[in-house]
């Protein structure tokens, strides 16, 4: 068994961690994930603003942020800030970015996913940032889950051979915010967007996708939606296939039956097999994601590397780190806005696919918007 295999599962950090970060939003993702991870990584959040001044102050006190602004307009004018970190609902994100790109001292923006309410809006955001010369990163944070990055490292080293099939099986019950309910988004733009983007990160871009959805009976009691349970297949030109079952119902675990939630993933290649778990459904309990793999030549044994880091919150350092590295090196961010348009196109293709009951080519979406 080869014990010399090294897995690159942590984000690459910038040399300069001192760029001032201005935080817009003070909800769970900002307070409990991003800022926790930023402090652990040694980044420099210097200001915060949200629609609730008192909540902003509470978050600032918790994370030792020295400036609290009444409005994000005031924050955007602070010349100590070089990077804007946005954590607001996607239907208002474009307005924040529209104002941010007018500030000459802003070098980078980390936007939430989905980047817009649809691909067309995402394209507008990408163009605004490009025209202003601002680096745009997108917080597709599942790319920094430790098991996903470790799997990517296996693939990059060729240890699994040529990928043949991959799958994600999600049985998890998310917590829905009021804005998600108002938009009628249950799964595709909130949960599946992670998996679609992770498949792109691991295997590149598919030619087409076929999606089928059904209503989640639990969510149906509180908001109208179509995509509670989402199943989809991604078809690649070389014959590779990737599929995900994104099930937010999972059975009546909240109604009195036994609860059985998890996220499992699997990658099968010509020379090896990798499988793993995502620890997120156990949050706030710290449950690291896992990876087990076996390759030809290791006598049928499983190799089971483990780590202490977790997706929520530790991996949230990754999206900011790649943006800071892009600014430092004057390169396109690893999860840049332009690249993320292909993930947005995949999401829109899933919507069109289930509505028209057919496979939808990604190029069809990209060319139509």
XYZ file of C-alpha atoms in Angstrom:
369
model
C 0.000 0.000 0.000
C 1.335 3.435 -0.965
C 1.590 5.521 2.188
C 3.432 8.397 0.474
C 0.374 9.930 -1.207
C -0.087 13.546 -0.139
C -3.494 15.172 -0.398
C -3.819 18.915 -0.924
C -7.049 19.510 0.997
C -6.558 22.990 2.486
C -6.847 26.382 0.751
C -3.785 28.269 -0.430
C -3.436 31.442 1.661
C -2.179 34.854 0.479
C 1.150 36.225 1.605
C -0.458 39.531 2.552
C -3.367 39.033 4.941
C -3.663 42.698 5.892
C -6.055 43.953 3.200
C -9.024 45.541 4.936
C -12.268 43.583 4.514
C -15.638 45.329 4.745
C -18.476 42.970 5.675
C -22.009 43.630 4.461
C -24.544 41.475 6.293
C -24.620 40.163 9.856
C -26.630 36.958 9.604
C -25.627 33.363 10.312
C -23.250 32.884 7.370
C -21.318 36.038 8.172
C -21.372 35.754 11.964
C -20.958 32.021 12.489
C -19.038 30.890 9.409
C -17.161 33.531 7.432
C -15.870 35.727 10.248
C -14.950 32.715 12.379
C -12.920 31.306 9.491
C -11.354 34.681 8.653
C -10.072 35.162 12.188
C -8.670 31.622 12.217
C -6.861 32.322 8.930
C -5.506 35.691 10.096
C -7.483 37.862 7.657
C -8.378 41.454 8.464
C -12.105 42.347 8.681
C -12.196 46.020 9.649
C -15.830 47.105 9.221
C -19.367 45.772 9.119
C -22.823 47.040 8.181
C -26.246 45.430 7.827
C -29.891 46.404 7.836
C -29.906 45.920 11.641
C -27.400 48.220 13.359
C -27.744 46.464 16.723
C -27.059 43.075 15.194
C -24.037 44.472 13.366
C -22.686 45.757 16.675
C -23.182 42.366 18.337
C -21.281 40.636 15.541
C -18.557 43.297 15.607
C -18.085 42.864 19.356
C -17.896 39.098 18.983
C -15.293 39.207 16.205
C -13.394 42.344 17.269
C -14.347 44.457 14.255
C -13.521 48.076 15.005
C -15.984 49.910 12.735
C -19.755 49.519 12.619
C -21.687 51.544 10.043
C -25.377 52.343 10.001
C -25.633 51.599 6.276
C -23.576 49.752 3.710
C -23.386 52.972 1.674
C -21.316 54.483 4.490
C -19.146 51.364 4.692
C -18.432 51.430 0.961
C -16.949 54.904 1.331
C -14.333 53.760 3.867
C -10.966 53.920 2.081
C -9.371 51.487 4.558
C -11.461 48.772 2.924
C -9.985 47.019 -0.109
C -12.289 43.992 -0.245
C -16.059 43.841 0.110
C -17.536 40.642 1.546
C -21.252 40.461 0.738
C -23.663 38.228 2.645
C -27.124 39.470 1.656
C -30.011 37.752 -0.179
C -29.360 37.242 -3.912
C -32.263 39.416 -5.009
C -30.639 42.488 -3.421
C -26.976 41.587 -3.998
C -26.832 43.252 -7.421
C -27.743 46.634 -5.933
C -24.934 46.372 -3.387
C -22.450 45.492 -6.124
C -23.740 48.276 -8.369
C -22.735 50.777 -5.665
C -19.518 48.988 -4.691
C -18.006 49.091 -8.181
C -18.156 52.905 -8.121
C -15.596 53.033 -5.299
C -12.041 53.410 -6.630
C -10.409 51.931 -3.516
C -12.230 48.595 -3.827
C -9.975 45.906 -5.308
C -12.110 42.822 -4.816
C -15.644 41.642 -4.078
C -16.636 38.277 -2.623
C -20.270 37.713 -3.603
C -22.650 35.075 -2.335
C -24.030 32.299 -4.430
C -26.242 32.260 -6.320
C -24.529 35.243 -7.924
C -27.898 36.537 -9.139
C -31.523 35.517 -9.254
C -30.804 34.114 -12.726
C -27.980 33.857 -15.250
C -28.813 37.165 -16.924
C -28.425 39.061 -13.659
C -25.202 37.199 -12.887
C -23.799 38.248 -16.271
C -24.603 41.869 -15.462
C -22.721 41.605 -12.165
C -19.692 40.043 -13.865
C -19.619 42.816 -16.468
C -19.914 45.574 -13.863
C -16.924 44.244 -11.936
C -14.862 43.663 -15.084
C -15.547 47.183 -16.326
C -14.457 48.579 -12.953
C -11.298 46.441 -12.828
C -12.463 44.731 -9.632
C -11.711 41.066 -8.902
C -14.984 39.180 -8.375
C -15.014 35.946 -6.383
C -18.093 33.831 -5.680
C -18.610 32.056 -2.366
C -19.068 28.526 -3.748
C -17.769 27.198 -0.457
C -18.347 23.468 -1.044
C -15.239 23.579 -3.236
C -13.379 24.051 0.035
C -14.978 21.204 1.930
C -11.940 19.170 2.924
C -13.167 15.880 1.439
C -14.016 17.499 -1.906
C -10.577 19.120 -2.133
C -8.893 15.848 -1.138
C -10.814 14.056 -3.895
C -9.722 16.747 -6.355
C -6.130 16.114 -5.277
C -6.545 12.389 -6.032
C -7.949 13.208 -9.472
C -5.219 15.748 -10.244
C -2.551 13.168 -9.368
C -4.206 10.644 -11.695
C -4.605 8.128 -8.903
C -8.199 7.253 -9.801
C -7.467 6.997 -13.512
C -10.112 8.214 -15.938
C -13.351 9.172 -14.135
C -16.290 6.929 -15.130
C -19.138 7.856 -12.779
C -19.749 10.125 -9.778
C -22.708 10.640 -7.486
C -23.911 12.672 -4.526
C -26.692 11.421 -2.256
C -28.021 14.193 -0.014
C -30.645 13.471 2.628
C -30.625 16.635 4.715
C -33.129 19.165 6.017
C -31.917 22.770 5.595
C -33.084 25.778 7.524
C -34.887 28.216 5.238
C -34.687 31.975 5.516
C -37.648 34.249 4.820
C -36.090 35.499 1.557
C -35.788 31.929 0.261
C -39.443 31.302 0.982
C -40.420 34.568 -0.708
C -38.496 33.589 -3.837
C -39.916 30.056 -3.817
C -36.450 28.467 -3.823
C -36.346 25.093 -2.111
C -33.419 23.100 -3.506
C -31.957 23.874 -6.938
C -30.681 27.416 -6.238
C -29.952 26.839 -2.553
C -28.617 23.274 -2.162
C -28.072 21.781 -5.629
C -25.959 24.768 -6.659
C -23.292 23.414 -4.276
C -23.308 20.003 -5.920
C -23.474 21.242 -9.493
C -20.491 23.489 -8.817
C -18.581 20.725 -7.008
C -19.032 18.432 -10.026
C -17.682 21.222 -12.256
C -14.721 21.700 -9.899
C -13.889 17.991 -9.954
C -14.653 17.051 -13.555
C -15.081 20.165 -15.695
C -18.099 21.259 -17.679
C -20.828 18.869 -18.876
C -22.566 19.134 -22.220
C -26.100 18.841 -20.876
C -28.201 18.071 -17.826
C -31.518 16.300 -17.250
C -33.449 17.217 -14.102
C -36.610 15.967 -12.438
C -38.155 17.518 -9.334
C -41.030 17.065 -6.921
C -42.490 19.022 -4.016
C -41.263 18.508 -0.460
C -44.407 17.982 1.650
C -42.846 19.581 4.718
C -41.778 22.797 2.980
C -45.088 22.935 1.125
C -46.766 23.786 4.429
C -44.807 27.045 4.712
C -44.047 28.209 1.156
C -44.844 27.479 -2.465
C -42.121 25.721 -4.437
C -41.596 23.092 -7.134
C -38.080 21.815 -6.527
C -38.175 20.238 -3.060
C -36.653 16.952 -4.171
C -34.302 17.408 -7.119
C -32.732 14.610 -9.154
C -30.390 15.346 -12.026
C -27.883 13.717 -14.377
C -24.968 15.561 -15.972
C -23.713 14.211 -19.287
C -20.118 14.784 -20.411
C -18.779 14.563 -23.952
C -16.367 11.728 -23.101
C -19.112 9.483 -21.694
C -18.553 10.362 -18.032
C -21.744 10.799 -16.011
C -22.452 12.537 -12.703
C -25.718 12.392 -10.810
C -27.156 13.764 -7.587
C -30.211 13.036 -5.442
C -30.940 16.183 -3.443
C -33.661 15.186 -0.991
C -34.699 17.773 1.597
C -37.723 15.738 2.709
C -35.754 12.651 3.882
C -38.865 11.168 5.424
C -40.933 12.368 8.391
C -37.996 12.745 10.760
C -39.303 16.090 12.008
C -42.779 14.667 12.428
C -41.958 11.799 14.794
C -40.190 9.120 12.766
C -36.501 8.318 13.137
C -34.201 10.923 11.655
C -31.688 9.777 9.011
C -29.808 12.675 7.441
C -26.479 12.593 5.625
C -24.591 13.602 2.488
C -22.532 10.889 0.802
C -20.488 11.171 -2.380
C -18.702 8.668 -4.609
C -16.260 8.830 -7.540
C -15.475 5.763 -9.632
C -12.463 5.775 -11.958
C -10.682 3.229 -14.140
C -7.851 2.897 -11.593
C -9.537 3.605 -8.291
C -12.605 4.404 -6.234
C -13.128 7.258 -3.761
C -16.083 7.767 -1.477
C -16.799 10.224 1.266
C -19.207 11.937 3.610
C -19.963 15.623 4.129
C -20.130 16.615 7.784
C -22.427 19.630 7.325
C -25.750 17.962 8.304
C -24.382 17.524 11.864
C -23.723 21.269 12.340
C -23.266 22.813 14.953
C -21.540 19.633 16.110
C -18.021 19.633 14.641
C -18.114 16.659 12.292
C -15.266 16.503 9.756
C -16.083 15.300 6.269
C -14.380 12.037 5.347
C -12.619 10.379 2.417
C -11.932 6.682 1.839
C -10.208 5.546 -1.328
C -8.745 2.426 -2.883
C -6.565 2.238 -5.982
C -5.195 -0.538 -8.155
C -2.010 -1.912 -6.616
C -2.818 -1.460 -2.932
C -3.962 -5.064 -2.335
C -7.642 -4.219 -2.112
C -7.183 -2.035 0.956
C -8.976 1.182 1.809
C -6.888 4.257 2.588
C -8.703 6.500 5.078
C -7.047 9.898 5.628
C -8.649 12.044 8.318
C -8.394 15.653 9.463
C -9.771 17.899 12.200
C -11.073 20.738 9.992
C -14.770 20.949 9.102
C -16.734 22.577 6.281
C -18.808 24.813 8.596
C -17.042 27.094 9.516
C -13.374 26.302 8.703
C -13.698 25.929 4.925
C -15.183 29.415 4.575
C -11.641 30.780 4.667
C -11.119 29.291 1.197
C -13.332 31.562 -0.932
C -11.851 34.691 0.668
C -8.321 33.280 0.429
C -8.606 32.649 -3.306
C -9.866 36.210 -3.835
C -7.017 37.698 -1.794
C -4.526 35.568 -3.744
C -6.040 36.806 -7.011
C -5.640 40.427 -5.921
C -2.084 39.788 -4.727
C -1.062 38.030 -7.957
C -3.263 40.071 -10.325
C -4.980 36.940 -11.624
C -8.559 35.813 -12.129
C -9.913 34.297 -8.886
C -10.134 30.502 -8.806
C -13.881 30.880 -8.272
C -14.193 33.969 -10.430
C -17.463 35.487 -11.533
C -16.872 34.620 -15.188
C -16.306 30.957 -14.384
C -19.290 30.896 -12.048
C -21.586 31.829 -14.931
C -21.285 28.191 -16.034
C -22.557 27.019 -12.647
C -25.415 29.518 -12.907
C -26.149 28.187 -16.399
C -26.314 24.647 -15.010
C -28.854 25.735 -12.404
C -30.980 27.509 -15.016
C -30.671 24.452 -17.270
C -32.071 22.283 -14.467
C -35.100 24.570 -14.189
C -35.731 24.441 -17.928
C -35.139 20.687 -18.011
C -37.767 19.792 -15.452
C -40.276 22.264 -16.869
C -39.924 20.887 -20.416
C -39.129 17.269 -19.469
C -35.967 17.083 -21.560
C -32.190 17.215 -21.369
C -30.912 20.767 -21.792
C -27.533 21.634 -23.294
C -25.576 24.138 -21.205
C -24.656 26.064 -24.349
C -28.364 26.569 -25.007
C -28.652 28.490 -21.739
C -25.417 30.437 -22.146
C -26.264 31.576 -25.666
C -29.861 32.500 -24.858
C -29.224 34.778 -21.889
